[in-house]
CSV table of C-alpha atoms and ligand atoms in Angstrom, one decimal:
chain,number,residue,atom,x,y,z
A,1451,UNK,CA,-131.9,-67.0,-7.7
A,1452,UNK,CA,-131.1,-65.6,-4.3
A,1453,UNK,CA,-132.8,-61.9,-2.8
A,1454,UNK,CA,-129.7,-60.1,-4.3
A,1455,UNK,CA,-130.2,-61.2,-8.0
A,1456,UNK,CA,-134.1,-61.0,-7.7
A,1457,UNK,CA,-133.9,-57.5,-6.3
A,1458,UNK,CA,-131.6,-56.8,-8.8
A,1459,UNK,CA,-134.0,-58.1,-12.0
A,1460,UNK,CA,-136.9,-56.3,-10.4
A,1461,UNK,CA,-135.1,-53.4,-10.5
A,1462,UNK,CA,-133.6,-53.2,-13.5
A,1463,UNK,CA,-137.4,-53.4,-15.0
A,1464,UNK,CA,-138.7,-50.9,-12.4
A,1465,UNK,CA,-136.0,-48.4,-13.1
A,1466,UNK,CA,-136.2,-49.2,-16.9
A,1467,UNK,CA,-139.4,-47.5,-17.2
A,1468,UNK,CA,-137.9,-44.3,-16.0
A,1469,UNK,CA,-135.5,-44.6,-17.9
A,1470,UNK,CA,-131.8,-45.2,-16.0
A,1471,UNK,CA,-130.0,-43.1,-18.6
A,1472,UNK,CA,-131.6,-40.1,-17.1
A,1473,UNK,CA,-130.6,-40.3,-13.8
A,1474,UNK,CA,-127.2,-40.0,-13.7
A,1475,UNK,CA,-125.8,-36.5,-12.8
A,1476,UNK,CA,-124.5,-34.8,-16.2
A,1477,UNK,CA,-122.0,-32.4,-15.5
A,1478,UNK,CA,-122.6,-28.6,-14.8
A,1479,UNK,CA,-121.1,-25.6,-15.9
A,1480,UNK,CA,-121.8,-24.1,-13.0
A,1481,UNK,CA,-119.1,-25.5,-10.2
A,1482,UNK,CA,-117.3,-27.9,-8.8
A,1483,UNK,CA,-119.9,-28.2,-6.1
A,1484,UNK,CA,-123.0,-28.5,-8.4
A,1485,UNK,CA,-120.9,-31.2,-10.7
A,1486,UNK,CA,-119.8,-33.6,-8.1
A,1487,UNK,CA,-121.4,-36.4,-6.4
A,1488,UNK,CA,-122.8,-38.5,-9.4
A,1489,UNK,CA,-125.9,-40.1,-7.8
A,1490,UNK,CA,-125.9,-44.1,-7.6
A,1491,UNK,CA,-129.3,-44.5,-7.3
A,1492,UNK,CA,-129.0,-48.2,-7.9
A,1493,UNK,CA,-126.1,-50.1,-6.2
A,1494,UNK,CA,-125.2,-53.4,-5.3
A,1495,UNK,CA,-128.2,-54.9,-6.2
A,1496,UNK,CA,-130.6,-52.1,-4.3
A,1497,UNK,CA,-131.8,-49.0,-4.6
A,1498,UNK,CA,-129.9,-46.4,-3.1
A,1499,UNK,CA,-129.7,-43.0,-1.3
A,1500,UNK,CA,-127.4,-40.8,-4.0
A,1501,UNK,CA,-125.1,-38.2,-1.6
A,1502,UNK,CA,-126.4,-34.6,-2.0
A,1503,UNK,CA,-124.5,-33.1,-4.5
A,1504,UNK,CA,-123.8,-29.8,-2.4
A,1505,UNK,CA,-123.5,-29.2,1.2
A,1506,UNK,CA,-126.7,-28.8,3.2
A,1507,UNK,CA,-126.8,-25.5,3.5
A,1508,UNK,CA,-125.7,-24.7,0.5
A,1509,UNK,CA,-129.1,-23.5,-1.0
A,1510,UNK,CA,-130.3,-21.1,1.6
A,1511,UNK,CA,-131.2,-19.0,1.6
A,1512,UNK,CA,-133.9,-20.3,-0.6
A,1513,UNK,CA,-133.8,-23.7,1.6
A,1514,UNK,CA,-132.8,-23.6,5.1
A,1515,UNK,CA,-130.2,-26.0,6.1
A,1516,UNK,CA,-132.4,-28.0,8.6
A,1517,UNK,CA,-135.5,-28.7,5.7
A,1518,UNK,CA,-132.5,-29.8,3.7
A,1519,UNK,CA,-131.1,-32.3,6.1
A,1520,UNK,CA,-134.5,-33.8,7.3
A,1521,UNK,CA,-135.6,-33.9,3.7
A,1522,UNK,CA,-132.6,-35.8,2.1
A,1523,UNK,CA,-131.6,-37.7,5.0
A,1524,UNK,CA,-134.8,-38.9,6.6
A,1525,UNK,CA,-137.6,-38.3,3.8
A,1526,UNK,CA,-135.5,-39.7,0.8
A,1527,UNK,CA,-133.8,-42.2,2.5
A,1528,UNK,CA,-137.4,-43.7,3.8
A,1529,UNK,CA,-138.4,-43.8,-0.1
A,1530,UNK,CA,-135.4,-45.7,-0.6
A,1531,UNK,CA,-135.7,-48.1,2.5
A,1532,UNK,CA,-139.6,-48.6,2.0
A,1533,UNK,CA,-138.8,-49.5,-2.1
A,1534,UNK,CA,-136.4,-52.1,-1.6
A,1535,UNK,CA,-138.7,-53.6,1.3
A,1536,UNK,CA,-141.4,-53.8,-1.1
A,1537,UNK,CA,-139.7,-54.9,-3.7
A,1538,UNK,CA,-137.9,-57.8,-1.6
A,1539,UNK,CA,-141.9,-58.5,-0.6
A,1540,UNK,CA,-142.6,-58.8,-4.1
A,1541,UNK,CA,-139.7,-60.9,-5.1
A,1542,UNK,CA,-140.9,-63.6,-2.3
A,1543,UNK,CA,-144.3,-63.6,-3.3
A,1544,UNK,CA,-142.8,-64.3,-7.2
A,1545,UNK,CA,-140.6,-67.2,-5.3
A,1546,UNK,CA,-144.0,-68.6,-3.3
A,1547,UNK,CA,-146.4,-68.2,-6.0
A,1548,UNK,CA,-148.4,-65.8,-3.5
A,1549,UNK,CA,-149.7,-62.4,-5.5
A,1550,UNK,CA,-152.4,-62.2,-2.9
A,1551,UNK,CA,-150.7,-58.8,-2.0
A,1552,UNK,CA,-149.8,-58.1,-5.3
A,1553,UNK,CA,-152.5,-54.7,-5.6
A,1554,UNK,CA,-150.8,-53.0,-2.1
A,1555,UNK,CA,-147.5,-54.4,-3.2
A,1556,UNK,CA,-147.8,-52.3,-6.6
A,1557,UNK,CA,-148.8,-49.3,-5.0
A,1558,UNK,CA,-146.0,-48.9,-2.4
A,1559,UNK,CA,-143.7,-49.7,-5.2
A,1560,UNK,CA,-145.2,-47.1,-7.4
A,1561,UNK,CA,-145.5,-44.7,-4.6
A,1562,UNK,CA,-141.9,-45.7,-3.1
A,1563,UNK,CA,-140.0,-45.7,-6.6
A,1564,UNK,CA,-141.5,-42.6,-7.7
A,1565,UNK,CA,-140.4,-40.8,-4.5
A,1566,UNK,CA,-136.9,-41.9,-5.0
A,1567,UNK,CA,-136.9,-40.9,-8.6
A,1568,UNK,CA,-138.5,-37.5,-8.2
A,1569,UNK,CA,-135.9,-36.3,-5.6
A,1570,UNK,CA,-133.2,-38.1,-7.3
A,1571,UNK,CA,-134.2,-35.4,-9.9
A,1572,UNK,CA,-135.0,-32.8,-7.1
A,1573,UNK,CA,-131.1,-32.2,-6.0
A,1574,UNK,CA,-129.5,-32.3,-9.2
A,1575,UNK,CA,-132.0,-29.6,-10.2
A,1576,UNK,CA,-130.8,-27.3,-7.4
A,1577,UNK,CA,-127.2,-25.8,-7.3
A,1578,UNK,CA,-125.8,-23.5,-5.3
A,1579,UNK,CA,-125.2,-19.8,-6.8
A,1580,UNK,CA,-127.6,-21.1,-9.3
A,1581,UNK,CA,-130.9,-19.4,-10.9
A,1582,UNK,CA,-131.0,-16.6,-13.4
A,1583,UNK,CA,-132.3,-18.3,-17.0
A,1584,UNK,CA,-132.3,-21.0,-19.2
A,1585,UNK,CA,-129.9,-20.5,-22.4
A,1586,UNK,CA,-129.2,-22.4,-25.4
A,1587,UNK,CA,-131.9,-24.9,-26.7
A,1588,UNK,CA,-132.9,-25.3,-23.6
A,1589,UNK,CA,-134.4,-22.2,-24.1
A,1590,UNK,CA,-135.3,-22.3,-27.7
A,1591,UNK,CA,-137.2,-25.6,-26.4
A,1592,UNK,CA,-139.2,-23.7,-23.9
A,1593,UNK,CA,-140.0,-20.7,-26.0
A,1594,UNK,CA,-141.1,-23.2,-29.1
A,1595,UNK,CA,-143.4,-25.1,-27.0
A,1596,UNK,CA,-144.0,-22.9,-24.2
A,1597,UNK,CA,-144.7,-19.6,-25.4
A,1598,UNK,CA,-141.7,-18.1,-23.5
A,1599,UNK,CA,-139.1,-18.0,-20.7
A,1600,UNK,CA,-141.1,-15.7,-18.8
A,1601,UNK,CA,-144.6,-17.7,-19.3
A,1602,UNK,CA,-143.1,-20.6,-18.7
A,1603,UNK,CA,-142.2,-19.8,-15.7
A,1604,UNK,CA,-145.6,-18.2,-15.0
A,1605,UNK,CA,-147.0,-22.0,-16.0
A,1606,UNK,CA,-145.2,-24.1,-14.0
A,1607,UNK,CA,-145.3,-21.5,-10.9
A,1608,UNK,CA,-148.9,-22.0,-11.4
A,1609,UNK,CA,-148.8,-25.7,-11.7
A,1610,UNK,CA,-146.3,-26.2,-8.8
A,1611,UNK,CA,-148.1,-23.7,-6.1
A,1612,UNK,CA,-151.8,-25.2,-7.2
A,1613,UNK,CA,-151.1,-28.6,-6.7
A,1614,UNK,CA,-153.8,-30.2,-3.9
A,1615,UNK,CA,-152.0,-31.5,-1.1
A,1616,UNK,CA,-148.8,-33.2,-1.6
A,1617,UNK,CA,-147.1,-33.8,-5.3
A,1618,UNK,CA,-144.6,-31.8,-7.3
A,1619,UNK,CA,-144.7,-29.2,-10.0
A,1620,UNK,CA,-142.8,-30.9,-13.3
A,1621,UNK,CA,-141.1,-29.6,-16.6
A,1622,UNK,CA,-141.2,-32.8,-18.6
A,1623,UNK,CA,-140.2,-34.2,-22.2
A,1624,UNK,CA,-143.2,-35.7,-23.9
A,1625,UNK,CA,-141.2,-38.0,-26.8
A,1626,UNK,CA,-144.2,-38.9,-28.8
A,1627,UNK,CA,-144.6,-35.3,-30.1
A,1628,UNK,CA,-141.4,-34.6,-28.8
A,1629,UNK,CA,-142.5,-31.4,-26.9
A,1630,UNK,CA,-142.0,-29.9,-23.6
A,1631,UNK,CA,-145.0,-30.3,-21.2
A,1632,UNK,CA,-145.9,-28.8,-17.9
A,1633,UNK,CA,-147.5,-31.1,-15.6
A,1634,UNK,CA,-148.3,-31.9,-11.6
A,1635,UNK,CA,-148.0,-34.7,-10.1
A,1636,UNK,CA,-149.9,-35.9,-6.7
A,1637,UNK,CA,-147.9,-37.5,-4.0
A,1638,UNK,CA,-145.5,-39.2,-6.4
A,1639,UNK,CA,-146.7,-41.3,-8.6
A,1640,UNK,CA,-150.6,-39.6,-9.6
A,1641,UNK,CA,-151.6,-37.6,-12.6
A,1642,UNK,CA,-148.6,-38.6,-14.8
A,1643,UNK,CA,-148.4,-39.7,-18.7
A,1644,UNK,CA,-146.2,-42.4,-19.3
A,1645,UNK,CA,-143.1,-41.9,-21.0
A,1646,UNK,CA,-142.9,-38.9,-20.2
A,1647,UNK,CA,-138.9,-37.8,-18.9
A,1648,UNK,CA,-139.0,-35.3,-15.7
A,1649,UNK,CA,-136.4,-32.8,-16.6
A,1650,UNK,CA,-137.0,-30.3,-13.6
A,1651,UNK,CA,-138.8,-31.6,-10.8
A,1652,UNK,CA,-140.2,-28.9,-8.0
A,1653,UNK,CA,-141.1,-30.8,-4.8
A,1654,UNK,CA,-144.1,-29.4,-2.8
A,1655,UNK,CA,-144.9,-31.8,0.0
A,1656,UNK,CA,-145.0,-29.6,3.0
A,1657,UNK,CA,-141.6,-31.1,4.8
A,1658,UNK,CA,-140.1,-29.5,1.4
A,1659,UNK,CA,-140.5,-26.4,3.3
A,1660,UNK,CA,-142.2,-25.9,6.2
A,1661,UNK,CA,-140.0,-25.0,8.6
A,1662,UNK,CA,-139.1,-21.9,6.9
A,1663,UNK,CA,-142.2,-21.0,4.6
A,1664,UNK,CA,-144.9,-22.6,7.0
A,1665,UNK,CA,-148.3,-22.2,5.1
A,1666,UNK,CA,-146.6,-19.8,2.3
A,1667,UNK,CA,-146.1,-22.5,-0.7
A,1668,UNK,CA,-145.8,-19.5,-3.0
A,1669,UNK,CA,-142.8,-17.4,-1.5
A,1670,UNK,CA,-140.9,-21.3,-1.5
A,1671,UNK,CA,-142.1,-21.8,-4.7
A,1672,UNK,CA,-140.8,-18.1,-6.2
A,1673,UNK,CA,-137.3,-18.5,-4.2
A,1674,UNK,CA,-136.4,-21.7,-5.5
A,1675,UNK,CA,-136.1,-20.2,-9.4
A,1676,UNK,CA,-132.7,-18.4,-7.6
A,1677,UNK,CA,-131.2,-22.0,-7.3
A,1678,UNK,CA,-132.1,-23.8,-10.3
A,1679,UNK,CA,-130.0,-25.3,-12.0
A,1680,UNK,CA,-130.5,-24.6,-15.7
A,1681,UNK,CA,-126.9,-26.6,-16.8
A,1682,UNK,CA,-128.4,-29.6,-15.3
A,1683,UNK,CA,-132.3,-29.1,-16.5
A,1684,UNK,CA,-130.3,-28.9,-20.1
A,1685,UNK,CA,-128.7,-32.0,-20.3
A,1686,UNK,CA,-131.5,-34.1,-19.2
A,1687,UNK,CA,-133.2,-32.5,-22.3
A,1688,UNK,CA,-130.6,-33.5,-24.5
A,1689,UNK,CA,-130.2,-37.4,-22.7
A,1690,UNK,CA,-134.7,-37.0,-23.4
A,1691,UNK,CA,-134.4,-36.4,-26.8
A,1692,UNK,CA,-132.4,-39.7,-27.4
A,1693,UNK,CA,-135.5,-41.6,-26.0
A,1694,UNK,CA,-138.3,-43.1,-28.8
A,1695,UNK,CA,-141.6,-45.0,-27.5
B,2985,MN3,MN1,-139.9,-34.4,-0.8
């Protein structure tokens, strides 16, 4: 088996437990610009850096064009780099027999694949001319299991802006009970259930806004319900509710 096919197995059972289905860009009511560029995130045996699905600054001015470049171009794409590397390690330690690094190995490659996942998610959540609210059973969904739009919102705000350090805010799809769960996650890859299907995915690591908020996580955090993107948060609940454990 050469690197190719070995990256290409190990990925295949990384990516499996996110589930693959969900990552591919459903299409959007909302525009031409919010429905093209389906991510590849998985090409050619690697993982891979999907285009932005919108131009960079296409979100402000909720998020400045310069956060948007350095954070897609430089901070993804090192996720992406920095996962295949590990996993190449990892397939060579398989090939030598060698799993004295397997404990570092598994956590850049838990750290690494969650990163590329999560903003995977990230872009298709955001459109341009975006916002307003969720409708249809997206909606229903929320209001079953969430109390209401408006709460909901209040929850994951809450979640998102109190997270310590770096990690994400997270609407998820819990398919045991088949409910919709507000969670956090630190860094990437910490505090999560498994199984559990990210459906809208609020990154706050600093470089996520910085440059324009500095120290003011909340004001990024209440700007960025005017570009979500409620078409796509919808379809990944209906490619969720397909999943069983
Ligand atoms: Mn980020």
């Amino acid at each position: 088996m050469d690197r190719r096919e070995m990256l290409k197995t190990v990925g295949a059972s990384v990516i499996g437990a996110y589930g693959l289905a969900m990552l591919g860009q459903p299409q959007t009511a909302i525009g031409a610009d919010a429905a093209a560029g389906t991510p590849d995130l998985f090409k050619g045996g690697e993982y891979a850096l999907p285009p932005l699905p919108y131009a960079y600054d296409a979100l402000e001015p909720a998020i400045d064009k310069e956060t948007l470049t350095l954070h897609h171009d430089k901070h993804h794409a090192g996720y992406v780099k920095a996962l295949n590397g590990t996993l190449a390690k990892l397939a060579a330690a398989r090939e030598k027999g060698d799993f004295e690094s397997i404990k570092a190995l598994g956590r850049d490659a838990a750290f690494n694949g969650s990163g590329h996942i999560l903003h995977s998610i990230y872009w298709t959540n955001l459109a341009p001319k975006a916002g307003g609210e969720p409708k249809g059973d997206l909606a229903k969904a929320i209001a079953a299991d969430l109390g209401s739009v408006a709460r909901f919102k209040e929850e994951l705000t809450a979640a998102t802006v109190s997270v310590e350090a770096s990690g994400w805010g997270i609407l998820a799809y819990e398919p045991v009970a088949k409910v919709l769960r507000v969670m956090q996650a630190e860094k990437h890859q910490n505090l999560t259930q498994w199984g559990v299907v990210p459906l809208l995915v609020l990154d706050v690591w600093e470089h996520a806004y910085y440059l324009k908020y500095q120290n003011r996580r909340a004001d990024y955090v209440k700007a960025i319900w005017d570009v979500v993107n409620w078409d796509n948060v919808a379809a990944r609940l209906e490619q969720a509710r397909k999943l069983a454990i």
